[in-house]
Coordinates of C-alpha atoms in Angstrom, one line a residue:
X1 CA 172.1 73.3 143.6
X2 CA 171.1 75.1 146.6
X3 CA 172.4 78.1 148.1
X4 CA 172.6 76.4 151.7
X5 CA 174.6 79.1 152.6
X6 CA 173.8 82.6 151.0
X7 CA 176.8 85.2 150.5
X8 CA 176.2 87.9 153.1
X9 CA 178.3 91.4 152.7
X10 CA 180.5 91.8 155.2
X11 CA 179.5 94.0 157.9
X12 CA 182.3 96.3 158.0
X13 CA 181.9 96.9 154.0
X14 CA 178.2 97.3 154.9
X15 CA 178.5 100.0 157.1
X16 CA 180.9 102.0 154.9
X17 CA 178.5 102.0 152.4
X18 CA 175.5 103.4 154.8
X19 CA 177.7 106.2 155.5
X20 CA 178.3 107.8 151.9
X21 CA 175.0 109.5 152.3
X22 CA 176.1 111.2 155.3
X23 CA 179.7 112.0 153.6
X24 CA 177.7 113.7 150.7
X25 CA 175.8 115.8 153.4
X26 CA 178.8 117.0 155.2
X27 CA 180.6 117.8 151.9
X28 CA 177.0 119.8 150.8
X29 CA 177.3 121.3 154.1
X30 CA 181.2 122.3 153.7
X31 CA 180.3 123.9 150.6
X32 CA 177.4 126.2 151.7
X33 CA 179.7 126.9 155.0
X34 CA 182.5 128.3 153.0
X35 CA 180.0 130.0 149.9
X36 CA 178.2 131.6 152.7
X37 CA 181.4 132.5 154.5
X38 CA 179.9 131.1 158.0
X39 CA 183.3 129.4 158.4
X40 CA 185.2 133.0 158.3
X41 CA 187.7 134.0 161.4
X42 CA 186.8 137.5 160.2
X43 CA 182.6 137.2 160.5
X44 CA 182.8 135.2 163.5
X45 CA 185.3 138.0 164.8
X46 CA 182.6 140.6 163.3
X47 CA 179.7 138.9 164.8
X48 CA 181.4 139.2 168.6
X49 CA 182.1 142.5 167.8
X50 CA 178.4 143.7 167.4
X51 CA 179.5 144.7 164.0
X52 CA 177.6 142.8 161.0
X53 CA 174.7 141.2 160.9
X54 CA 175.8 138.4 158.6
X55 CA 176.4 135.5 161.2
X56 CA 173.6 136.7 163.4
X57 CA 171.0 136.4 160.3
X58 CA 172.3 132.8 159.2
X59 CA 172.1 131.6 163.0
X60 CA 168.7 133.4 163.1
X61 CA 167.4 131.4 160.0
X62 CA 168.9 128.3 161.4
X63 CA 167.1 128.2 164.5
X64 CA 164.0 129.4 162.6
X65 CA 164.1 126.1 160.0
X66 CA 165.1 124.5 163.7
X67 CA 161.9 125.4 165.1
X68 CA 160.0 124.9 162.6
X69 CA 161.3 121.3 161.9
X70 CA 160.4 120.6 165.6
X71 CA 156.8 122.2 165.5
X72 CA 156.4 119.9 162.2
X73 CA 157.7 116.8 163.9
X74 CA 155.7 117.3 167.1
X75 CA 152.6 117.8 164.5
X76 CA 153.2 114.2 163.3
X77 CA 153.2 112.9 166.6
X78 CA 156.8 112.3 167.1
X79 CA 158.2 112.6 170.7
X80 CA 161.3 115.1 171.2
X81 CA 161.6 115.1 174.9
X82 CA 164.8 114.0 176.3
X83 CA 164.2 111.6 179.6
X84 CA 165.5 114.0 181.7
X85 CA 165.8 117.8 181.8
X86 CA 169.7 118.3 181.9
X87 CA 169.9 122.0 182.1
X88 CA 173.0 121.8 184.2
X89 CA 175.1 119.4 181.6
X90 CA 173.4 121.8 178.2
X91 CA 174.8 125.1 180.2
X92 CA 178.5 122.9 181.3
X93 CA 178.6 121.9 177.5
X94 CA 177.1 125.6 175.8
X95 CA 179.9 127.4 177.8
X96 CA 182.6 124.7 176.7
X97 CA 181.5 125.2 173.1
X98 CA 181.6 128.6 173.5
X99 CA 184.6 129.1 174.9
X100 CA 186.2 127.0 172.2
X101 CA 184.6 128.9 169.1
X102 CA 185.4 132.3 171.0
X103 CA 189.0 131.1 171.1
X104 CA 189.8 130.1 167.8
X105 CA 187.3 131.4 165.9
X106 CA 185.7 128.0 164.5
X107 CA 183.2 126.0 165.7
X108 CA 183.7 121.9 165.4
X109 CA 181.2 121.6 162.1
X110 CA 183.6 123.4 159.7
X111 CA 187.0 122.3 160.7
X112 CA 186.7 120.1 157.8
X113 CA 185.8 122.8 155.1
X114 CA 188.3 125.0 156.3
X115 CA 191.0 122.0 155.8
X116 CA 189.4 121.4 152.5
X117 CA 189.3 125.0 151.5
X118 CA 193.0 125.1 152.2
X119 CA 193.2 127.2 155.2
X120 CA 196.4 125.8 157.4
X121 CA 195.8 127.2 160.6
X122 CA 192.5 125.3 160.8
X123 CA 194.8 122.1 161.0
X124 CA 195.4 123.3 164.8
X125 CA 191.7 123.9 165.9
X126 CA 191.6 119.9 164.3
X127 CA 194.6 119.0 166.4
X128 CA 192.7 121.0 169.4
X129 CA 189.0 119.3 168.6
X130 CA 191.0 115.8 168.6
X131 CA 192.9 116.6 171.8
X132 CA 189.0 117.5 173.3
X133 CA 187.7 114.5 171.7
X134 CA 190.4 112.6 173.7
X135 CA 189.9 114.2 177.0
X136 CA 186.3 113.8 177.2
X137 CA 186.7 110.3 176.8
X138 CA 189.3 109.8 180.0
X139 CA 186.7 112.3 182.2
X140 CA 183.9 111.1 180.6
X141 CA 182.8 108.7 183.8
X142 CA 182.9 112.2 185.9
X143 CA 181.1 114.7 183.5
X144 CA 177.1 114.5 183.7
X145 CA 175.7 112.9 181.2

């Protein structure tokens, strides 16, 4: 008997399954946010306040593993330049992002290990970050892209 007509996995199932790798990632990197207390309202307050050097080191080592990351990638021949400058949409979207984490005190990455660490009042910043998420997708046509 031939298999005229060979079971294929259904694409939906498929693509759940590609993305367990990345659920393991953000779940790795929940847990190293809230070890290395990066997710804190009281070091990001701190850090604004000029008055530890805890958030300032781990953003300092981050862009240092950022840049080396590119130097390596650029070493191995891969392109990283975007087809257009963009300053004017990076500095729109830096002050957005900034003004968001100086308001509540979170940035977007660790809404979800605050929620899963059991802090409540992250549950607004989530409601906020969905309310964003939902705006920029009615303005969307007028923003620069």
């Amino acid at each position: 008997m031939s298999d005229e007509f060979p079971l294929q996995q259904n694409p939906v199932e498929q693509n759940r399954a590609a993305l367990w790798p990345y659920l393991l990632a953000g779940v790795a990197f929940g847990f190293v946010a809230v070890r290395s207390e990066i997710v804190s309202w009281y070091r990001i307050y701190e850090m604004f306040h000029f008055a530890s050097f805890h958030m300032y080191g781990v953003i300092g080592s981050a862009v240092l593993t950022g840049a080396l990351s590119l130097w390596v990638l650029r070493r191995w021949g891969y392109s990283l330049r975007p087809p257009e400058p963009g300053r004017y949409r990076y500095a729109l979207g830096g002050l957005a992002f900034g003004l968001g984490w100086g308001l509540v005190g979170a940035c977007p990455g660790p809404i979800y290990a605050l929620l899963g660490s059991g802090v409540a009042g992250a549950l607004v910043v989530f409601l906020g970050a969905l309310l964003g998420t939902y705006l920029y997708g009615l303005l969307q046509r007028w923003l620069p892209h």
